[in-house]
Amino acid sequence: ISDIAADILKPLFVIGCIITALAFIGTLVAERWLRHRGRLTHESTTAQKVLAGLAIFGSVLGGAGLILLAGFDTKRYTTLHRLFLGLFMLGVALSAIFTVVEYLSLSKHNRENRTLMWSALSKALVASVLIGLAIAMGVCLSQGLELG
């Protein structure tokens, strides 16, 4: 994707990355706000609030990485592009991990709401697969293997 986006599709790629980053951050901020307002299962511990804040922080890191990797294309700025790709992957991974732990804590304190446990487990499964794929991609890039 980055190779193609470095040429004629760069403006569209950058706009798409900005929209994606803002939507990712906005989703976590909206969820935190809805929990605070009592529209979603309320956080009952300080740890849950801290985990939500850390998940938002991870999304901001990931969003910044995504926007920067879009601007610094792989054709002209290979090293910076890979650095920001790593920042993006790290931010998303941190956000996913903190979200899973938050949901596990929410489900522990709200045992009557079984949806929270299923949501935590499904998020953990998706996060594990994505983190595994990110590690594999990092290994391939560090070994100079062609991925596409």
Tab-separated table of C-alpha atoms in Angstrom:
chain	number	residue	atom	x	y	z
A	1	ILE	CA	0.000	0.000	0.000
A	2	SER	CA	2.755	2.439	0.937
A	3	ASP	CA	4.573	1.920	-2.368
A	4	ILE	CA	1.481	2.749	-4.408
A	5	ALA	CA	0.490	5.607	-2.089
A	6	ALA	CA	3.933	7.204	-2.495
A	7	ASP	CA	3.080	8.196	-6.061
A	8	ILE	CA	-0.166	9.344	-7.601
A	9	LEU	CA	-2.466	8.363	-4.726
A	10	LYS	CA	-0.545	10.173	-1.974
A	11	PRO	CA	-3.152	12.908	-1.276
A	12	LEU	CA	-5.908	10.315	-0.998
A	13	PHE	CA	-3.714	8.080	1.174
A	14	VAL	CA	-2.834	10.936	3.548
A	15	ILE	CA	-6.481	12.013	3.873
A	16	GLY	CA	-7.549	8.419	4.485
A	17	CYS	CA	-4.904	7.985	7.178
A	18	ILE	CA	-5.931	11.219	8.904
A	19	ILE	CA	-9.599	10.205	8.907
A	20	THR	CA	-8.702	6.725	10.200
A	21	ALA	CA	-6.486	8.122	12.977
A	22	LEU	CA	-9.111	10.636	14.105
A	23	ALA	CA	-11.862	7.993	14.038
A	24	PHE	CA	-9.715	5.582	16.085
A	25	ILE	CA	-8.952	8.205	18.732
A	26	GLY	CA	-12.506	9.546	18.657
A	27	THR	CA	-13.999	6.104	19.221
A	28	LEU	CA	-12.016	5.570	22.407
A	29	VAL	CA	-12.699	9.094	23.652
A	30	ALA	CA	-16.434	8.647	22.951
A	31	GLU	CA	-16.475	5.318	24.783
A	32	ARG	CA	-14.762	6.890	27.809
A	33	TRP	CA	-17.220	9.804	27.762
A	34	LEU	CA	-20.227	7.456	27.484
A	35	ARG	CA	-18.941	5.397	30.432
A	36	HIS	CA	-18.479	8.587	32.448
A	37	ARG	CA	-22.034	9.698	31.632
A	38	GLY	CA	-23.465	6.278	32.571
A	39	ARG	CA	-24.596	5.376	29.052
A	40	LEU	CA	-22.247	2.353	29.045
A	41	THR	CA	-21.216	0.146	31.958
A	42	HIS	CA	-19.716	2.569	34.458
A	43	GLU	CA	-16.113	2.168	35.563
A	44	SER	CA	-16.136	1.172	39.217
A	45	THR	CA	-12.412	1.473	39.988
A	46	THR	CA	-9.682	4.026	39.462
A	47	ALA	CA	-7.666	1.351	37.652
A	48	GLN	CA	-10.379	1.057	35.002
A	49	LYS	CA	-10.275	4.804	34.415
A	50	VAL	CA	-6.482	4.733	34.186
A	51	LEU	CA	-6.622	1.827	31.716
A	52	ALA	CA	-9.115	3.757	29.564
A	53	GLY	CA	-6.806	6.782	29.632
A	54	LEU	CA	-3.807	4.637	28.682
A	55	ALA	CA	-5.795	3.096	25.824
A	56	ILE	CA	-6.589	6.603	24.555
A	57	PHE	CA	-2.905	7.552	24.899
A	58	GLY	CA	-1.980	4.461	22.833
A	59	SER	CA	-4.508	5.469	20.189
A	60	VAL	CA	-2.992	8.963	20.018
A	61	LEU	CA	0.485	7.430	19.555
A	62	GLY	CA	-0.845	5.091	16.895
A	63	GLY	CA	-2.788	7.849	15.174
A	64	ALA	CA	0.240	10.130	15.109
A	65	GLY	CA	2.339	7.290	13.699
A	66	LEU	CA	-0.252	6.602	10.997
A	67	ILE	CA	-0.485	10.243	9.928
A	68	LEU	CA	3.299	10.650	9.897
A	69	LEU	CA	3.929	7.433	7.965
A	70	ALA	CA	1.430	8.635	5.369
A	71	GLY	CA	3.279	11.929	4.980
A	72	PHE	CA	6.759	10.407	4.939
A	73	ASP	CA	6.275	7.908	2.136
A	74	THR	CA	8.352	4.771	1.723
A	75	LYS	CA	9.686	5.881	-1.667
A	76	ARG	CA	11.530	9.004	-0.464
A	77	TYR	CA	11.769	8.532	3.316
A	78	THR	CA	12.187	4.793	3.889
A	79	THR	CA	13.757	5.046	7.352
A	80	LEU	CA	11.281	7.600	8.693
A	81	HIS	CA	8.388	5.698	7.136
A	82	ARG	CA	9.421	2.510	8.936
A	83	LEU	CA	9.991	4.392	12.188
A	84	PHE	CA	6.469	5.835	12.042
A	85	LEU	CA	5.086	2.443	11.015
A	86	GLY	CA	6.627	1.066	14.210
A	87	LEU	CA	5.108	3.930	16.225
A	88	PHE	CA	1.717	3.206	14.663
A	89	MET	CA	1.946	-0.512	15.452
A	90	LEU	CA	3.175	0.141	19.001
A	91	GLY	CA	0.380	2.625	19.697
A	92	VAL	CA	-2.322	0.313	18.365
A	93	ALA	CA	-0.884	-2.642	20.312
A	94	LEU	CA	-0.755	-0.635	23.558
A	95	SER	CA	-4.277	0.631	23.006
A	96	ALA	CA	-5.523	-2.908	22.379
A	97	ILE	CA	-3.761	-4.337	25.440
A	98	PHE	CA	-5.078	-1.631	27.770
A	99	THR	CA	-8.582	-1.970	26.324
A	100	VAL	CA	-8.567	-5.752	26.870
A	101	VAL	CA	-7.380	-5.376	30.469
A	102	GLU	CA	-10.002	-2.679	31.070
A	103	TYR	CA	-12.764	-4.929	29.728
A	104	LEU	CA	-11.528	-7.858	31.831
A	105	SER	CA	-11.690	-5.630	34.903
A	106	LEU	CA	-15.143	-4.353	33.942
A	107	SER	CA	-16.392	-7.912	33.477
A	108	LYS	CA	-14.925	-8.942	36.853
A	109	HIS	CA	-16.811	-6.149	38.629
A	110	ASN	CA	-20.017	-6.634	36.584
A	111	ARG	CA	-20.439	-10.413	36.509
A	112	GLU	CA	-24.116	-10.104	35.587
A	113	ASN	CA	-23.132	-8.528	32.255
A	114	ARG	CA	-21.662	-11.505	30.376
A	115	THR	CA	-21.267	-9.446	27.216
A	116	LEU	CA	-18.282	-7.678	28.780
A	117	MET	CA	-16.363	-10.959	29.195
A	118	TRP	CA	-17.126	-12.063	25.636
A	119	SER	CA	-16.117	-8.643	24.378
A	120	ALA	CA	-12.841	-8.809	26.339
A	121	LEU	CA	-12.057	-12.288	25.001
A	122	SER	CA	-12.861	-11.367	21.392
A	123	LYS	CA	-10.747	-8.201	21.683
A	124	ALA	CA	-7.907	-10.268	23.177
A	125	LEU	CA	-8.082	-12.741	20.285
A	126	VAL	CA	-8.019	-10.024	17.629
A	127	ALA	CA	-5.262	-8.107	19.449
A	128	SER	CA	-3.135	-11.267	19.768
A	129	VAL	CA	-3.411	-12.033	16.058
A	130	LEU	CA	-2.610	-8.431	15.079
A	131	ILE	CA	0.352	-8.190	17.463
A	132	GLY	CA	1.659	-11.508	16.116
A	133	LEU	CA	1.346	-10.262	12.537
A	134	ALA	CA	3.057	-6.974	13.459
A	135	ILE	CA	5.964	-8.905	14.962
A	136	ALA	CA	6.200	-11.073	11.840
A	137	MET	CA	6.170	-7.961	9.654
A	138	GLY	CA	8.896	-6.381	11.778
A	139	VAL	CA	11.048	-9.498	11.443
A	140	CYS	CA	10.545	-9.576	7.678
A	141	LEU	CA	11.412	-5.888	7.335
A	142	SER	CA	14.507	-6.230	9.512
A	143	GLN	CA	15.670	-9.223	7.428
A	144	GLY	CA	15.089	-7.337	4.174
A	145	LEU	CA	12.421	-9.792	2.997
A	146	GLU	CA	9.946	-8.565	0.376
A	147	LEU	CA	6.428	-8.577	1.814
A	148	GLY	CA	4.348	-7.861	-1.223
